[in-house]
Structure formats: C-alpha cells, structure tokens
Amino acid sequence: MTVMDAGTRPIARKGIRRAVRLGWAAGAVFWGAFAALEAVNHGVVAGLFAVAFFIAPDLTFLVAARDAHATRPGRLPARAVPYYNAAHRALVPVVLMVVCVVTPDSWAPLFAGLCGWTAHISLDRALGYGLRTKEGLQRD
C-alpha cells in the first residue's frame, strides 16, 4: 500500500522529482560558476561566449514565431519542437566539452560557451522545463 497525495501521485515519486530538480539546480550553479571562472581567466571574449551560449537555446522559439499566435499557452509550436529539443539535450554540450578538453588546441571561449549552454539546460530542468513532445507539450 502506498500513501497518495492530493494529486494521486505516490509521495515517494514526488520526493524523487524534487531531488532530481535539486540536482539540476546544483548543476546550474556549478556550470554557471565554471562559465564565470572561464570568463575571468580567459577574458571578455570567453565571457561573451558564455552569455551568448546561455541565451542561444531559447532562440529556437524564433523558428516558429509566426505560429505563436495560433498556439495555446504553454505549448510550443510543433515546427519549433525538434530545434528546441536538440538545443536542450544536455548530452550535446557535455560531449563537445569532452572534445574541447582532449583536443590539444582547444579554444577557451568555446569551452566557456559550452559551460554557459550546460548551465542554461540545467537551470531549465531545475525550474521544471524539460524536453517537449512532438505536439509541443512539456514531457513528464
């Protein structure tokens, strides 16, 4: 027998979701601080890359800007979903960071940008914004 809360979800599952979101929040703080450290260590260009890459994933909304008026609140237009999901997968910037680390002639501003990108994804997940279904709804 499981104890149920008002939303009919097991309380244990709700606790797990909170813990996962807390982990993502810790990741957002870590990657944001790492991007800031890279900017301090490598100059203005690295800082600009970190900020630009932090903002860039949400620019995928512009793909379907003309469809926004016909879309219900909370739903992303279907045309923008593949771009949004591709820009919000944590594996992409992490793999690129590994490539930067193992490449002998890696460019520090690019690494700072990838840290900013990862911070953005982590912050979105911590706030409850995940990947979207093909219809544009938030996935559980």
GROMACS .gro file of N, CA and C in nm:
model
  420
    1MET      N    1   0.084  -0.118   0.000
    1MET     CA    2   0.000   0.000   0.000
    1MET      C    3   0.088   0.123   0.000
    2THR      N    4   0.059   0.218  -0.089
    2THR     CA    5   0.135   0.343  -0.094
    2THR      C    6   0.048   0.459  -0.046
    3VAL      N    7   0.113   0.552   0.018
    3VAL     CA    8   0.045   0.672   0.062
    3VAL      C    9   0.035   0.766  -0.058
    4MET      N   10  -0.084   0.818  -0.084
    4MET     CA   11  -0.105   0.905  -0.200
    4MET      C   12  -0.126   1.049  -0.155
    5ASP      N   13  -0.077   1.143  -0.233
    5ASP     CA   14  -0.103   1.285  -0.204
    5ASP      C   15  -0.227   1.329  -0.282
    6ALA      N   16  -0.262   1.456  -0.272
    6ALA     CA   17  -0.385   1.507  -0.335
    6ALA      C   18  -0.385   1.489  -0.486
    7GLY      N   19  -0.271   1.488  -0.549
    7GLY     CA   20  -0.262   1.473  -0.694
    7GLY      C   21  -0.257   1.329  -0.737
    8THR      N   22  -0.284   1.236  -0.651
    8THR     CA   23  -0.283   1.091  -0.674
    8THR      C   24  -0.148   1.036  -0.719
    9ARG      N   25  -0.043   1.105  -0.690
    9ARG     CA   26   0.091   1.052  -0.716
    9ARG      C   27   0.147   1.000  -0.585
   10PRO      N   28   0.220   0.892  -0.590
   10PRO     CA   29   0.284   0.847  -0.466
   10PRO      C   30   0.379   0.954  -0.414
   11ILE      N   31   0.377   0.972  -0.283
   11ILE     CA   32   0.461   1.075  -0.221
   11ILE      C   33   0.609   1.049  -0.250
   12ALA      N   34   0.649   0.925  -0.254
   12ALA     CA   35   0.790   0.892  -0.282
   12ALA      C   36   0.832   0.944  -0.419
   13ARG      N   37   0.744   0.931  -0.517
   13ARG     CA   38   0.776   0.978  -0.652
   13ARG      C   39   0.792   1.130  -0.654
   14LYS      N   40   0.709   1.200  -0.579
   14LYS     CA   41   0.719   1.345  -0.570
   14LYS      C   42   0.853   1.385  -0.508
   15GLY      N   43   0.896   1.310  -0.407
   15GLY     CA   44   1.025   1.337  -0.343
   15GLY      C   45   1.141   1.313  -0.438
   16ILE      N   46   1.130   1.212  -0.520
   16ILE     CA   47   1.236   1.183  -0.618
   16ILE      C   48   1.244   1.297  -0.720
   17ARG      N   49   1.129   1.345  -0.764
   17ARG     CA   50   1.128   1.457  -0.860
   17ARG      C   51   1.193   1.580  -0.800
   18ARG      N   52   1.165   1.607  -0.673
   18ARG     CA   53   1.227   1.721  -0.606
   18ARG      C   54   1.378   1.704  -0.599
   19ALA      N   55   1.421   1.584  -0.566
   19ALA     CA   56   1.565   1.558  -0.556
   19ALA      C   57   1.633   1.575  -0.692
   20VAL      N   58   1.569   1.529  -0.796
   20VAL     CA   59   1.626   1.544  -0.931
   20VAL      C   60   1.635   1.691  -0.968
   21ARG      N   61   1.529   1.766  -0.940
   21ARG     CA   62   1.532   1.909  -0.971
   21ARG      C   63   1.637   1.982  -0.889
   22LEU      N   64   1.656   1.940  -0.764
   22LEU     CA   65   1.761   1.998  -0.681
   22LEU      C   66   1.898   1.967  -0.739
   23GLY      N   67   1.917   1.846  -0.791
   23GLY     CA   68   2.042   1.810  -0.857
   23GLY      C   69   2.067   1.896  -0.980
   24TRP      N   70   1.962   1.920  -1.059
   24TRP     CA   71   1.976   2.007  -1.175
   24TRP      C   72   2.011   2.149  -1.132
   25ALA      N   73   1.951   2.195  -1.021
   25ALA     CA   74   1.982   2.330  -0.970
   25ALA      C   75   2.128   2.340  -0.928
   26ALA      N   76   2.178   2.235  -0.864
   26ALA     CA   77   2.320   2.233  -0.826
   26ALA      C   78   2.407   2.236  -0.951
   27GLY      N   79   2.366   2.163  -1.054
   27GLY     CA   80   2.439   2.166  -1.181
   27GLY      C   81   2.438   2.303  -1.245
   28ALA      N   82   2.325   2.372  -1.237
   28ALA     CA   83   2.315   2.507  -1.293
   28ALA      C   84   2.411   2.602  -1.223
   29VAL      N   85   2.418   2.591  -1.090
   29VAL     CA   86   2.511   2.676  -1.014
   29VAL      C   87   2.655   2.641  -1.051
   30PHE      N   88   2.686   2.512  -1.057
   30PHE     CA   89   2.822   2.469  -1.090
   30PHE      C   90   2.864   2.519  -1.229
   31TRP      N   91   2.780   2.492  -1.331
   31TRP     CA   92   2.818   2.529  -1.468
   31TRP      C   93   2.817   2.679  -1.488
   32GLY      N   94   2.728   2.750  -1.420
   32GLY     CA   95   2.730   2.895  -1.427
   32GLY      C   96   2.856   2.952  -1.365
   33ALA      N   97   2.896   2.897  -1.251
   33ALA     CA   98   3.020   2.942  -1.186
   33ALA      C   99   3.141   2.906  -1.271
   34PHE      N  100   3.139   2.788  -1.332
   34PHE     CA  101   3.250   2.746  -1.418
   34PHE      C  102   3.262   2.840  -1.538
   35ALA      N  103   3.147   2.877  -1.598
   35ALA     CA  104   3.149   2.971  -1.711
   35ALA      C  105   3.206   3.105  -1.667
   36ALA      N  106   3.165   3.151  -1.549
   36ALA     CA  107   3.217   3.279  -1.497
   36ALA      C  108   3.367   3.270  -1.471
   37LEU      N  109   3.413   3.159  -1.417
   37LEU     CA  110   3.556   3.139  -1.393
   37LEU      C  111   3.634   3.140  -1.524
   38GLU      N  112   3.581   3.074  -1.624
   38GLU     CA  113   3.646   3.075  -1.756
   38GLU      C  114   3.652   3.217  -1.812
   39ALA      N  115   3.546   3.294  -1.790
   39ALA     CA  116   3.545   3.432  -1.837
   39ALA      C  117   3.650   3.516  -1.765
   40VAL      N  118   3.663   3.495  -1.636
   40VAL     CA  119   3.763   3.569  -1.558
   40VAL      C  120   3.904   3.528  -1.602
   41ASN      N  121   3.925   3.400  -1.622
   41ASN     CA  122   4.058   3.350  -1.658
   41ASN      C  123   4.099   3.381  -1.802
   42HIS      N  124   4.001   3.389  -1.893
   42HIS     CA  125   4.035   3.398  -2.035
   42HIS      C  126   3.984   3.524  -2.104
   43GLY      N  127   3.922   3.614  -2.030
   43GLY     CA  128   3.888   3.745  -2.085
   43GLY      C  129   3.747   3.764  -2.134
   44VAL      N  130   3.728   3.880  -2.191
   44VAL     CA  131   3.596   3.927  -2.233
   44VAL      C  132   3.533   3.836  -2.337
   45VAL      N  133   3.612   3.788  -2.431
   45VAL     CA  134   3.557   3.702  -2.538
   45VAL      C  135   3.497   3.576  -2.477
   46ALA      N  136   3.565   3.517  -2.381
   46ALA     CA  137   3.512   3.398  -2.314
   46ALA      C  138   3.382   3.431  -2.241
   47GLY      N  139   3.377   3.547  -2.178
   47GLY     CA  140   3.255   3.590  -2.109
   47GLY      C  141   3.140   3.611  -2.206
   48LEU      N  142   3.169   3.671  -2.320
   48LEU     CA  143   3.066   3.693  -2.421
   48LEU      C  144   3.014   3.560  -2.477
   49PHE      N  145   3.104   3.466  -2.498
   49PHE     CA  146   3.062   3.334  -2.546
   49PHE      C  147   2.974   3.265  -2.441
   50ALA      N  148   3.012   3.275  -2.314
   50ALA     CA  149   2.933   3.212  -2.207
   50ALA      C  150   2.792   3.271  -2.204
   51VAL      N  151   2.780   3.401  -2.214
   51VAL     CA  152   2.648   3.466  -2.212
   51VAL      C  153   2.569   3.431  -2.339
   52ALA      N  154   2.634   3.436  -2.453
   52ALA     CA  155   2.566   3.405  -2.579
   52ALA      C  156   2.514   3.261  -2.581
   53PHE      N  157   2.597   3.167  -2.537
   53PHE     CA  158   2.556   3.028  -2.536
   53PHE      C  159   2.450   3.002  -2.428
   54PHE      N  160   2.448   3.083  -2.322
   54PHE     CA  161   2.346   3.069  -2.219
   54PHE      C  162   2.210   3.111  -2.275
   55ILE      N  163   2.208   3.211  -2.360
   55ILE     CA  164   2.084   3.263  -2.418
   55ILE      C  165   2.040   3.183  -2.541
   56ALA      N  166   2.134   3.135  -2.619
   56ALA     CA  167   2.107   3.075  -2.750
   56ALA      C  168   2.002   2.963  -2.753
   57PRO      N  169   1.999   2.870  -2.656
   57PRO     CA  170   1.899   2.762  -2.668
   57PRO      C  171   1.755   2.811  -2.676
   58ASP      N  172   1.724   2.923  -2.613
   58ASP     CA  173   1.587   2.973  -2.619
   58ASP      C  174   1.557   3.050  -2.747
   59LEU      N  175   1.656   3.076  -2.826
   59LEU     CA  176   1.632   3.140  -2.956
   59LEU      C  177   1.564   3.045  -3.053
   60THR      N  178   1.558   2.916  -3.017
   60THR     CA  179   1.486   2.820  -3.101
   60THR      C  180   1.337   2.852  -3.107
   61PHE      N  181   1.287   2.930  -3.011
   61PHE     CA  182   1.147   2.973  -3.015
   61PHE      C  183   1.120   3.056  -3.140
   62LEU      N  184   1.221   3.123  -3.191
   62LEU     CA  185   1.203   3.210  -3.307
   62LEU      C  186   1.173   3.133  -3.435
   63VAL      N  187   1.205   3.004  -3.436
   63VAL     CA  188   1.179   2.922  -3.555
   63VAL      C  189   1.031   2.927  -3.592
   64ALA      N  190   0.947   2.929  -3.491
   64ALA     CA  191   0.803   2.927  -3.516
   64ALA      C  192   0.735   3.052  -3.462
   65ALA      N  193   0.804   3.164  -3.466
   65ALA     CA  194   0.747   3.288  -3.413
   65ALA      C  195   0.617   3.327  -3.482
   66ARG      N  196   0.608   3.303  -3.610
   66ARG     CA  197   0.486   3.341  -3.681
   66ARG      C  198   0.367   3.251  -3.645
   67ASP      N  199   0.394   3.134  -3.588
   67ASP     CA  200   0.288   3.042  -3.547
   67ASP      C  201   0.246   3.062  -3.401
   68ALA      N  202   0.314   3.149  -3.328
   68ALA     CA  203   0.289   3.165  -3.185
   68ALA      C  204   0.148   3.213  -3.154
   69HIS      N  205   0.092   3.297  -3.238
   69HIS     CA  206  -0.043   3.350  -3.212
   69HIS      C  207  -0.150   3.241  -3.216
   70ALA      N  208  -0.126   3.135  -3.291
   70ALA     CA  209  -0.223   3.027  -3.306
   70ALA      C  210  -0.197   2.910  -3.211
   71THR      N  211  -0.101   2.927  -3.121
   71THR     CA  212  -0.063   2.819  -3.030
   71THR      C  213  -0.116   2.849  -2.890
   72ARG      N  214  -0.166   2.746  -2.824
   72ARG     CA  215  -0.218   2.765  -2.689
   72ARG      C  216  -0.104   2.794  -2.592
   73PRO      N  217  -0.132   2.869  -2.485
   73PRO     CA  218  -0.030   2.899  -2.383
   73PRO      C  219   0.030   2.770  -2.325
   74GLY      N  220   0.161   2.771  -2.306
   74GLY     CA  221   0.231   2.655  -2.252
   74GLY      C  222   0.270   2.552  -2.356
   75ARG      N  223   0.229   2.574  -2.479
   75ARG     CA  224   0.260   2.480  -2.587
   75ARG      C  225   0.354   2.548  -2.686
   76LEU      N  226   0.453   2.474  -2.729
   76LEU     CA  227   0.548   2.523  -2.829
   76LEU      C  228   0.496   2.483  -2.967
   77PRO      N  229   0.499   2.572  -3.065
   77PRO     CA  230   0.456   2.533  -3.199
   77PRO      C  231   0.534   2.410  -3.247
   78ALA      N  232   0.464   2.318  -3.308
   78ALA     CA  233   0.522   2.189  -3.347
   78ALA      C  234   0.646   2.205  -3.436
   79ARG      N  235   0.649   2.308  -3.517
   79ARG     CA  236   0.763   2.327  -3.606
   79ARG      C  237   0.892   2.356  -3.530
   80ALA      N  238   0.881   2.416  -3.411
   80ALA     CA  239   1.000   2.452  -3.332
   80ALA      C  240   1.048   2.339  -3.241
   81VAL      N  241   0.966   2.238  -3.221
   81VAL     CA  242   0.999   2.132  -3.125
   81VAL      C  243   1.132   2.062  -3.154
   82PRO      N  244   1.160   2.019  -3.277
   82PRO     CA  245   1.288   1.949  -3.300
   82PRO      C  246   1.410   2.037  -3.268
   83TYR      N  247   1.401   2.164  -3.299
   83TYR     CA  248   1.512   2.256  -3.272
   83TYR      C  249   1.526   2.279  -3.121
   84TYR      N  250   1.413   2.300  -3.056
   84TYR     CA  251   1.413   2.321  -2.912
   84TYR      C  252   1.473   2.199  -2.841
   85ASN      N  253   1.425   2.079  -2.876
   85ASN     CA  254   1.475   1.958  -2.811
   85ASN      C  255   1.624   1.935  -2.838
   86ALA      N  256   1.667   1.963  -2.959
   86ALA     CA  257   1.810   1.946  -2.991
   86ALA      C  258   1.896   2.042  -2.909
   87ALA      N  259   1.850   2.165  -2.890
   87ALA     CA  260   1.927   2.264  -2.816
   87ALA      C  261   1.918   2.244  -2.665
   88HIS      N  262   1.825   2.160  -2.619
   88HIS     CA  263   1.807   2.140  -2.475
   88HIS      C  264   1.842   1.999  -2.429
   89ARG      N  265   1.920   1.928  -2.506
   89ARG     CA  266   1.971   1.797  -2.462
   89ARG      C  267   2.108   1.818  -2.400
   90ALA      N  268   2.121   1.780  -2.275
   90ALA     CA  269   2.244   1.805  -2.200
   90ALA      C  270   2.364   1.730  -2.259
   91LEU      N  271   2.339   1.619  -2.323
   91LEU     CA  272   2.448   1.539  -2.377
   91LEU      C  273   2.528   1.613  -2.484
   92VAL      N  274   2.461   1.699  -2.560
   92VAL     CA  275   2.529   1.769  -2.670
   92VAL      C  276   2.643   1.858  -2.620
   93PRO      N  277   2.618   1.954  -2.529
   93PRO     CA  278   2.731   2.036  -2.484
   93PRO      C  279   2.833   1.959  -2.401
   94VAL      N  280   2.789   1.857  -2.329
   94VAL     CA  281   2.884   1.779  -2.248
   94VAL      C  282   2.981   1.703  -2.338
   95VAL      N  283   2.931   1.643  -2.445
   95VAL     CA  284   3.019   1.572  -2.539
   95VAL      C  285   3.115   1.672  -2.604
   96LEU      N  286   3.064   1.788  -2.641
   96LEU     CA  287   3.151   1.889  -2.702
   96LEU      C  288   3.256   1.940  -2.603
   97MET      N  289   3.221   1.947  -2.475
   97MET     CA  290   3.321   1.985  -2.373
   97MET      C  291   3.432   1.881  -2.364
   98VAL      N  292   3.393   1.755  -2.369
   98VAL     CA  293   3.494   1.648  -2.365
   98VAL      C  294   3.587   1.660  -2.484
   99VAL      N  295   3.531   1.688  -2.601
   99VAL     CA  296   3.613   1.707  -2.721
   99VAL      C  297   3.708   1.824  -2.700
  100CYS      N  298   3.659   1.933  -2.643
  100CYS     CA  299   3.746   2.050  -2.616
  100CYS      C  300   3.859   2.015  -2.520
  101VAL      N  301   3.829   1.936  -2.421
  101VAL     CA  302   3.930   1.901  -2.320
  101VAL      C  303   4.038   1.811  -2.379
  102VAL      N  304   4.001   1.716  -2.463
  102VAL     CA  305   4.100   1.622  -2.517
  102VAL      C  306   4.171   1.674  -2.642
  103THR      N  307   4.117   1.780  -2.702
  103THR     CA  308   4.181   1.839  -2.820
  103THR      C  309   4.296   1.928  -2.775
  104PRO      N  310   4.415   1.909  -2.831
  104PRO     CA  311   4.530   1.987  -2.784
  104PRO      C  312   4.517   2.138  -2.807
  105ASP      N  313   4.454   2.178  -2.914
  105ASP     CA  314   4.445   2.321  -2.946
  105ASP      C  315   4.303   2.373  -2.925
  106SER      N  316   4.241   2.339  -2.812
  106SER     CA  317   4.104   2.386  -2.790
  106SER      C  318   4.104   2.535  -2.756
  107TRP      N  319   3.992   2.599  -2.782
  107TRP     CA  320   3.978   2.743  -2.765
  107TRP      C  321   3.897   2.770  -2.639
  108ALA      N  322   3.954   2.839  -2.543
  108ALA     CA  323   3.890   2.862  -2.413
  108ALA      C  324   3.754   2.930  -2.423
  109PRO      N  325   3.734   3.030  -2.509
  109PRO     CA  326   3.600   3.089  -2.519
  109PRO      C  327   3.492   2.988  -2.560
  110LEU      N  328   3.526   2.893  -2.645
  110LEU     CA  329   3.430   2.790  -2.683
  110LEU      C  330   3.393   2.705  -2.562
  111PHE      N  331   3.490   2.668  -2.483
  111PHE     CA  332   3.464   2.590  -2.362
  111PHE      C  333   3.376   2.670  -2.265
  112ALA      N  334   3.403   2.798  -2.250
  112ALA     CA  335   3.321   2.883  -2.163
  112ALA      C  336   3.177   2.888  -2.216
  113GLY      N  337   3.161   2.896  -2.345
  113GLY     CA  338   3.028   2.896  -2.405
  113GLY      C  339   2.955   2.765  -2.378
  114LEU      N  340   3.025   2.655  -2.389
  114LEU     CA  341   2.963   2.525  -2.362
  114LEU      C  342   2.923   2.513  -2.215
  115CYS      N  343   3.001   2.572  -2.125
  115CYS     CA  344   2.963   2.576  -1.983
  115CYS      C  345   2.835   2.658  -1.966
  116GLY      N  346   2.825   2.770  -2.036
  116GLY     CA  347   2.704   2.851  -2.030
  116GLY      C  348   2.583   2.777  -2.085
  117TRP      N  349   2.602   2.703  -2.193
  117TRP     CA  350   2.494   2.624  -2.253
  117TRP      C  351   2.445   2.518  -2.154
  118THR      N  352   2.539   2.449  -2.091
  118THR     CA  353   2.504   2.347  -1.993
  118THR      C  354   2.435   2.409  -1.872
  119ALA      N  355   2.478   2.528  -1.832
  119ALA     CA  356   2.412   2.598  -1.721
  119ALA      C  357   2.267   2.630  -1.758
  120HIS      N  358   2.243   2.671  -1.882
  120HIS     CA  359   2.107   2.701  -1.927
  120HIS      C  360   2.019   2.576  -1.919
  121ILE      N  361   2.068   2.466  -1.972
  121ILE     CA  362   1.990   2.341  -1.970
  121ILE      C  363   1.962   2.299  -1.827
  122SER      N  364   2.062   2.308  -1.741
  122SER     CA  365   2.045   2.268  -1.601
  122SER      C  366   1.943   2.358  -1.532
  123LEU      N  367   1.948   2.487  -1.558
  123LEU     CA  368   1.853   2.579  -1.496
  123LEU      C  369   1.711   2.551  -1.545
  124ASP      N  370   1.696   2.527  -1.674
  124ASP     CA  371   1.563   2.492  -1.726
  124ASP      C  372   1.508   2.369  -1.658
  125ARG      N  373   1.588   2.265  -1.645
  125ARG     CA  374   1.542   2.141  -1.581
  125ARG      C  375   1.511   2.164  -1.434
  126ALA      N  376   1.591   2.246  -1.367
  126ALA     CA  377   1.566   2.276  -1.226
  126ALA      C  378   1.433   2.349  -1.207
  127LEU      N  379   1.396   2.431  -1.306
  127LEU     CA  380   1.271   2.506  -1.299
  127LEU      C  381   1.152   2.426  -1.353
  128GLY      N  382   1.178   2.305  -1.400
  128GLY     CA  383   1.070   2.219  -1.446
  128GLY      C  384   1.045   2.222  -1.596
  129TYR      N  385   1.133   2.287  -1.671
  129TYR     CA  386   1.117   2.292  -1.816
  129TYR      C  387   1.206   2.185  -1.877
  130GLY      N  388   1.144   2.085  -1.935
  130GLY     CA  389   1.220   1.978  -1.997
  130GLY      C  390   1.201   1.976  -2.147
  131LEU      N  391   1.224   1.861  -2.205
  131LEU     CA  392   1.205   1.845  -2.348
  131LEU      C  393   1.056   1.846  -2.380
  132ARG      N  394   1.023   1.863  -2.506
  132ARG     CA  395   0.883   1.873  -2.549
  132ARG      C  396   0.842   1.752  -2.630
  133THR      N  397   0.712   1.721  -2.627
  133THR     CA  398   0.656   1.620  -2.714
  133THR      C  399   0.646   1.677  -2.855
  134LYS      N  400   0.618   1.594  -2.953
  134LYS     CA  401   0.609   1.646  -3.090
  134LYS      C  402   0.494   1.743  -3.107
  135GLU      N  403   0.396   1.741  -3.016
  135GLU     CA  404   0.285   1.837  -3.019
  135GLU      C  405   0.322   1.969  -2.950
  136GLY      N  406   0.439   1.973  -2.884
  136GLY     CA  407   0.483   2.095  -2.819
  136GLY      C  408   0.455   2.104  -2.670
  137LEU      N  409   0.404   1.998  -2.611
  137LEU     CA  410   0.376   1.997  -2.467
  137LEU      C  411   0.498   1.953  -2.388
  138GLN      N  412   0.505   1.993  -2.261
  138GLN     CA  413   0.615   1.951  -2.174
  138GLN      C  414   0.605   1.799  -2.152
  139ARG      N  415   0.719   1.732  -2.158
  139ARG     CA  416   0.723   1.590  -2.125
  139ARG      C  417   0.728   1.575  -1.973
  140ASP      N  418   0.677   1.466  -1.924
  140ASP     CA  419   0.685   1.439  -1.779
  140ASP      C  420   0.817   1.380  -1.744
   0.00000   0.00000   0.00000
